Amino acid sequence: MFKKVFGGNAEQKVIDSIKQHMQILYSASECFKKGLQQWDKDQMFCVADLEREADVVRREIISMIYEGAFLPFLRTNICRFVEIVDEAFDVLKDTAFEFENLGPKLDEEIREDCIQIADINRQMCDMLIIAFDALFNKGDLREKTLAIRIYEKKVDDMKFDLIGRLRSKEVKNFWEGRSLSDFISYLTHISDVIEDASDYLHIINLSMR
Amino acid sequence: MNVDEIMTKKLEIISSGASIYDAIERMIDKRIRSLLVKPGDEHDVYGVITVRDIVYKALGKNLDLNKTKVSEIMSKPVVSIEKGVDVEHAVNLMTTSHISRVFVIEGKEIVGIISLLDVMSAALIKRAREGRGV
């Protein structure tokens, strides 16, 4: 079945491109984390650059699929998976954009948590690639998606704690509060989107049985 | 894998003079199962109060939760392990001491906490990575 579904040249090209798409997501999340660590707003431009690069790859993937790669009943799910990964790019880009609007420095404690969340996001991107590999290399997809859920739970726990602390933080004006709130919302939403993507891998796996 | 790689750095601390009700509120708000208890004075050491202490030593004995102090049911001193030690040692310590969390110290300072859930999560992630280190 695996050979039948993934065996052709067109299919292999799509698989390679999807991997490339996810690798770019990983690079963007790594670059974002570095920018946050160094508090370097210029470095954040790499996220938008990589997102544009990923857009090109995504369009190619969708075209290849609708030109005939994969059996028709699988195409919708694979396209949806690619679109969810693309959503992760969008949220990461929004986070980077809000970072540029933040003040000169966050409270040390909040900043450390944000860096830790950015690092978990990065690790989740890597785990998504591992999970995707497992899907067509007969690996244990279930344990990879469980690892993604564990990461997501960590981010979720940190998110509630962060929001609780932010509520008691004084802000100078509406826009400062708004930017900080949006930044945290986007930063903690990336893990949700990656988890959604991993759920879709599970759906693809089921639909191939 | 070392304990500091998987420990939770955020420690919730309560004073030994606080009521058990205060401790319960804090645990529920923060969704945690234990609180580090501050030393009473400079000669004192850190203690710990857990959900287990509250259920067995306070609720199970019908103590007044508002009047009973944390210091009356907490455990002291805390079981701890040095930062940089392998997770396996922490697990052995938990097994021999029949506890589900160990505090991580650096010198004399408590810098984190590691629970059975942390160990399990880390082991599952490691297994999922299958040798791919990131």
Coordinates of C-alpha atoms in Angstrom, one line a residue:
Chain A
M1 CA 0.0 0.0 0.0
F2 CA 2.8 2.4 0.9
K3 CA 4.6 1.6 -2.3
K4 CA 1.4 2.1 -4.2
V5 CA 0.6 5.4 -2.6
F6 CA 4.1 6.9 -2.3
G7 CA 6.0 4.9 -4.9
G8 CA 5.7 7.1 -8.0
N9 CA 8.0 9.9 -9.1
A10 CA 5.4 12.5 -8.8
E11 CA 4.5 11.4 -5.3
Q12 CA 8.1 11.4 -4.3
K13 CA 8.6 14.9 -5.6
V14 CA 5.6 16.0 -3.5
I15 CA 6.9 14.3 -0.4
D16 CA 10.4 15.9 -0.9
S17 CA 8.7 19.3 -1.4
I18 CA 6.6 18.9 1.8
K19 CA 9.7 18.0 3.7
Q20 CA 11.4 21.1 2.3
H21 CA 8.4 23.2 3.3
M22 CA 8.6 21.9 6.9
Q23 CA 12.4 22.4 6.9
I24 CA 11.8 26.0 6.1
L25 CA 9.3 26.3 8.9
Y26 CA 12.0 24.8 11.2
S27 CA 14.5 27.3 10.0
A28 CA 12.1 30.2 10.5
S29 CA 11.3 29.1 14.0
E30 CA 15.0 28.7 14.8
C31 CA 15.7 32.2 13.4
F32 CA 12.8 33.6 15.4
K33 CA 14.1 32.1 18.6
K34 CA 17.6 33.6 18.0
G35 CA 16.1 37.0 17.3
L36 CA 14.1 36.8 20.5
Q37 CA 17.2 35.7 22.5
Q38 CA 19.3 38.5 21.1
W39 CA 16.4 40.9 21.2
D40 CA 17.3 41.8 17.6
K41 CA 14.4 43.2 15.7
D42 CA 16.4 43.2 12.4
Q43 CA 17.0 39.5 12.7
M44 CA 13.2 38.9 12.6
F45 CA 13.1 39.9 8.9
C46 CA 14.3 36.3 8.2
V47 CA 10.9 35.0 9.3
A48 CA 9.1 37.0 6.6
D49 CA 11.8 36.1 4.0
L50 CA 11.5 32.4 4.8
E51 CA 7.7 32.6 4.8
R52 CA 7.8 34.0 1.2
E53 CA 10.2 31.2 0.2
A54 CA 7.8 28.6 1.8
D55 CA 4.9 30.2 -0.1
V56 CA 6.6 29.3 -3.4
V57 CA 7.1 25.7 -2.3
R58 CA 3.5 25.4 -1.1
R59 CA 2.2 26.5 -4.5
E60 CA 4.4 24.0 -6.2
I61 CA 3.2 21.2 -3.9
I62 CA -0.5 22.0 -4.5
S63 CA 0.1 22.2 -8.3
M64 CA 1.9 18.9 -8.3
I65 CA -0.9 17.2 -6.3
Y66 CA -3.6 18.5 -8.6
E67 CA -1.6 17.6 -11.7
G68 CA -2.0 14.0 -10.6
A69 CA 0.2 13.0 -7.7
F70 CA -1.4 10.7 -5.2
L71 CA -4.7 8.9 -5.5
P72 CA -7.6 11.4 -5.6
F73 CA -9.0 10.4 -2.2
L74 CA -5.7 11.4 -0.5
R75 CA -5.2 14.7 -2.3
T76 CA -7.6 16.7 -0.1
N77 CA -6.0 15.6 3.1
I78 CA -2.4 16.1 1.9
C79 CA -3.3 19.6 0.7
R80 CA -5.0 20.4 4.0
F81 CA -1.9 19.2 5.8
V82 CA 0.3 21.6 3.7
E83 CA -2.2 24.4 4.3
I84 CA -2.0 23.9 8.1
V85 CA 1.8 24.0 8.0
D86 CA 1.4 27.2 6.0
E87 CA -0.9 28.5 8.8
A88 CA 2.0 27.9 11.2
F89 CA 4.1 30.2 9.0
D90 CA 1.4 32.9 9.1
V91 CA 1.2 32.8 12.9
L92 CA 5.0 32.8 13.2
K93 CA 5.1 35.8 10.9
D94 CA 2.5 37.6 12.9
T95 CA 4.5 36.9 16.1
A96 CA 7.6 38.3 14.5
F97 CA 5.6 41.4 13.4
E98 CA 4.3 42.0 16.9
F99 CA 7.8 41.5 18.3
E100 CA 8.8 44.5 16.2
N101 CA 6.1 46.6 17.9
L102 CA 7.1 45.6 21.4
G103 CA 9.0 48.0 23.6
P104 CA 12.8 48.0 24.0
K105 CA 12.7 45.2 26.5
L106 CA 10.3 42.8 28.3
D107 CA 10.5 41.8 31.9
E108 CA 13.3 39.3 32.3
E109 CA 11.0 36.6 33.6
I110 CA 8.5 37.0 30.8
R111 CA 11.2 37.2 28.2
E112 CA 12.7 33.9 29.5
D113 CA 9.4 32.2 29.2
C114 CA 8.9 33.5 25.7
I115 CA 12.3 32.2 24.7
Q116 CA 11.4 28.8 26.2
I117 CA 8.1 28.8 24.3
A118 CA 9.9 29.7 21.1
D119 CA 12.3 26.9 21.6
I120 CA 9.5 24.4 22.2
N121 CA 7.9 25.6 19.0
R122 CA 11.2 25.0 17.2
Q123 CA 11.4 21.4 18.7
M124 CA 7.8 20.8 17.6
C125 CA 8.6 21.8 14.0
D126 CA 11.4 19.3 14.1
M127 CA 9.1 16.6 15.6
L128 CA 6.6 17.3 12.8
I129 CA 9.3 16.5 10.2
I130 CA 10.1 13.3 12.1
A131 CA 6.4 12.4 12.2
F132 CA 6.0 13.1 8.5
D133 CA 9.0 10.8 7.9
A134 CA 7.4 8.1 10.0
L135 CA 4.2 8.3 8.0
F136 CA 5.8 6.9 4.8
N137 CA 8.7 5.1 6.3
K138 CA 6.5 2.8 8.4
G139 CA 7.7 4.4 11.6
D140 CA 5.6 4.7 14.7
L141 CA 3.5 7.8 13.9
R142 CA 1.6 7.4 17.1
E143 CA 4.6 8.0 19.3
K144 CA 5.7 11.0 17.3
T145 CA 2.3 12.7 17.5
L146 CA 2.2 11.9 21.2
A147 CA 5.5 13.8 21.6
I148 CA 3.9 16.7 19.8
R149 CA 1.0 16.7 22.2
I150 CA 3.4 16.6 25.1
Y151 CA 5.2 19.7 23.8
E152 CA 1.8 21.4 23.2
K153 CA 0.7 20.7 26.7
K154 CA 3.9 22.4 28.0
V155 CA 3.2 25.5 26.0
D156 CA -0.4 25.5 27.2
D157 CA 0.7 25.4 30.8
M158 CA 3.2 28.2 30.3
K159 CA 0.6 30.2 28.4
F160 CA -1.9 30.3 31.3
D161 CA 0.8 31.2 33.8
L162 CA 2.1 33.9 31.5
I163 CA -1.3 35.4 30.9
G164 CA -1.9 35.4 34.7
R165 CA 1.3 37.4 35.3
L166 CA 0.7 39.8 32.4
R167 CA -2.7 40.8 33.8
S168 CA -0.9 42.4 36.7
K169 CA 1.6 44.2 34.5
E170 CA 1.2 47.9 34.1
V171 CA 1.3 49.2 30.5
K172 CA 1.9 52.7 29.4
N173 CA -0.8 52.9 26.7
F174 CA -3.4 50.9 24.8
W175 CA -1.1 49.9 22.0
E176 CA 1.7 48.7 24.2
G177 CA -0.8 46.4 26.0
R178 CA -2.3 45.3 22.7
S179 CA 1.0 44.5 21.1
L180 CA 2.2 42.5 24.1
S181 CA -1.1 40.6 24.3
D182 CA -1.1 39.8 20.6
F183 CA 2.6 38.8 20.7
I184 CA 1.9 36.3 23.5
S185 CA -1.3 35.0 21.8
Y186 CA 0.5 34.4 18.5
L187 CA 3.5 32.9 20.2
T188 CA 1.5 30.4 22.1
H189 CA -0.8 29.6 19.2
I190 CA 2.0 28.2 17.0
S191 CA 2.0 25.0 19.0
D192 CA -1.7 24.6 18.5
V193 CA -1.3 24.8 14.7
I194 CA 1.5 22.3 14.7
E195 CA -0.6 20.0 16.8
D196 CA -3.4 20.4 14.2
A197 CA -0.9 19.5 11.5
S198 CA 0.2 16.4 13.3
D199 CA -3.5 15.4 13.8
Y200 CA -3.8 15.6 10.0
L201 CA -0.9 13.2 9.6
H202 CA -2.9 10.8 11.6
I203 CA -5.9 11.3 9.4
I204 CA -3.8 10.8 6.3
N205 CA -2.4 7.6 7.9
L206 CA -6.0 6.4 8.6
S207 CA -7.2 7.2 5.1
M208 CA -4.4 5.0 3.6
R209 CA -5.5 1.9 5.4
Chain B
M1 CA 20.0 13.3 29.9
N2 CA 20.6 15.5 32.9
V3 CA 17.9 16.6 35.3
D4 CA 18.4 20.3 34.5
E5 CA 17.4 19.6 30.9
I6 CA 13.9 18.5 31.8
M7 CA 13.3 20.2 35.2
T8 CA 10.6 22.9 35.7
K9 CA 12.4 26.0 36.6
K10 CA 9.4 27.8 37.9
L11 CA 8.9 27.2 41.6
E12 CA 5.8 28.1 43.5
I13 CA 6.7 29.1 47.0
I14 CA 4.5 29.6 50.1
S15 CA 5.4 30.6 53.6
S16 CA 5.2 28.1 56.4
G17 CA 2.8 30.4 58.3
A18 CA 0.2 30.4 55.5
S19 CA -3.0 28.4 56.0
I20 CA -3.6 25.1 54.2
Y21 CA -6.5 26.8 52.5
D22 CA -4.0 29.3 51.0
A23 CA -1.9 26.4 49.7
I24 CA -4.9 24.6 48.2
E25 CA -6.0 27.8 46.4
R26 CA -2.5 28.3 45.0
M27 CA -2.2 24.7 43.8
I28 CA -5.6 24.9 42.1
D29 CA -4.9 28.2 40.5
K30 CA -1.5 27.1 39.2
R31 CA -2.5 23.6 38.4
I32 CA 0.3 22.1 40.4
R33 CA 0.6 19.4 43.0
S34 CA 3.2 20.7 45.4
L35 CA 4.5 23.9 46.8
L36 CA 8.0 24.7 48.1
V37 CA 7.8 26.1 51.7
K38 CA 10.0 28.9 52.6
P39 CA 12.4 28.5 55.5
G40 CA 11.0 30.1 58.7
D41 CA 14.4 31.8 59.4
E42 CA 18.0 31.8 58.4
H43 CA 18.7 28.6 60.3
D44 CA 15.7 26.8 58.9
V45 CA 15.6 24.8 55.7
Y46 CA 13.1 24.5 52.8
G47 CA 10.1 22.2 53.1
V48 CA 7.4 20.9 50.8
I49 CA 3.7 20.5 50.9
T50 CA 2.0 18.3 48.4
V51 CA -1.6 17.4 47.5
R52 CA -0.9 14.0 49.2
D53 CA -0.1 15.8 52.5
I54 CA -3.3 17.9 52.2
V55 CA -5.5 14.9 51.5
Y56 CA -4.0 12.5 54.0
K57 CA -2.9 14.8 56.8
A58 CA -5.5 17.5 56.7
L59 CA -8.7 16.6 54.8
G60 CA -8.5 13.0 56.0
K61 CA -8.3 14.1 59.6
N62 CA -10.9 16.8 59.3
L63 CA -8.5 19.6 60.3
D64 CA -9.7 23.2 59.9
L65 CA -8.1 24.2 56.6
N66 CA -8.2 27.9 57.5
K67 CA -6.7 27.5 60.9
T68 CA -4.1 24.8 60.3
K69 CA -0.8 26.1 59.1
V70 CA 1.3 24.7 56.2
S71 CA 4.1 24.1 58.7
E72 CA 2.0 21.6 60.6
I73 CA 1.6 19.1 57.7
M74 CA 4.6 19.8 55.4
S75 CA 7.6 17.6 54.9
K76 CA 11.1 18.8 55.7
P77 CA 13.8 18.8 54.6
V78 CA 13.1 18.4 50.9
V79 CA 14.6 15.5 48.9
S80 CA 16.9 17.0 46.4
I81 CA 19.4 16.2 43.7
E82 CA 22.3 18.2 42.2
K83 CA 21.8 19.9 38.8
G84 CA 23.8 18.1 36.2
V85 CA 23.0 14.6 37.5
D86 CA 21.6 12.0 35.2
V87 CA 17.8 11.6 35.2
E88 CA 18.2 8.0 36.0
H89 CA 19.6 8.9 39.4
A90 CA 16.5 11.1 40.0
V91 CA 14.3 8.2 39.2
N92 CA 16.2 5.9 41.6
L93 CA 15.9 8.5 44.3
M94 CA 12.1 8.8 43.7
T95 CA 11.8 5.0 43.8
T96 CA 13.8 4.5 47.0
S97 CA 12.1 7.5 48.8
H98 CA 8.6 6.7 47.5
I99 CA 8.1 10.2 46.2
S100 CA 7.0 11.6 42.9
R101 CA 9.0 14.8 42.7
V102 CA 12.6 15.8 43.5
F103 CA 13.9 19.3 43.9
V104 CA 17.0 20.2 41.9
I105 CA 19.7 22.2 43.6
E106 CA 22.8 24.1 42.5
G107 CA 25.0 24.5 45.5
K108 CA 22.6 25.4 48.3
E109 CA 20.1 27.0 46.0
I110 CA 16.9 25.2 44.8
V111 CA 16.8 25.9 41.1
G112 CA 14.0 23.6 39.8
I113 CA 11.8 20.6 40.4
I114 CA 11.5 17.3 38.5
S115 CA 8.4 15.2 38.7
L116 CA 7.5 11.7 37.4
L117 CA 5.5 13.4 34.7
D118 CA 8.5 15.3 33.5
V119 CA 10.6 12.1 33.4
M120 CA 7.8 10.3 31.5
S121 CA 7.4 13.1 29.0
A122 CA 11.1 13.4 28.4
A123 CA 11.5 9.7 27.9
L124 CA 8.6 9.6 25.4
I125 CA 10.1 12.6 23.4
K126 CA 13.5 10.9 23.4
R127 CA 11.9 7.7 22.2
A128 CA 10.1 9.6 19.4
R129 CA 13.3 11.3 18.3
E130 CA 15.0 7.9 18.0
G131 CA 18.5 9.3 18.3
R132 CA 17.9 12.5 16.4
G133 CA 19.2 15.1 18.7
V134 CA 18.0 18.8 18.5

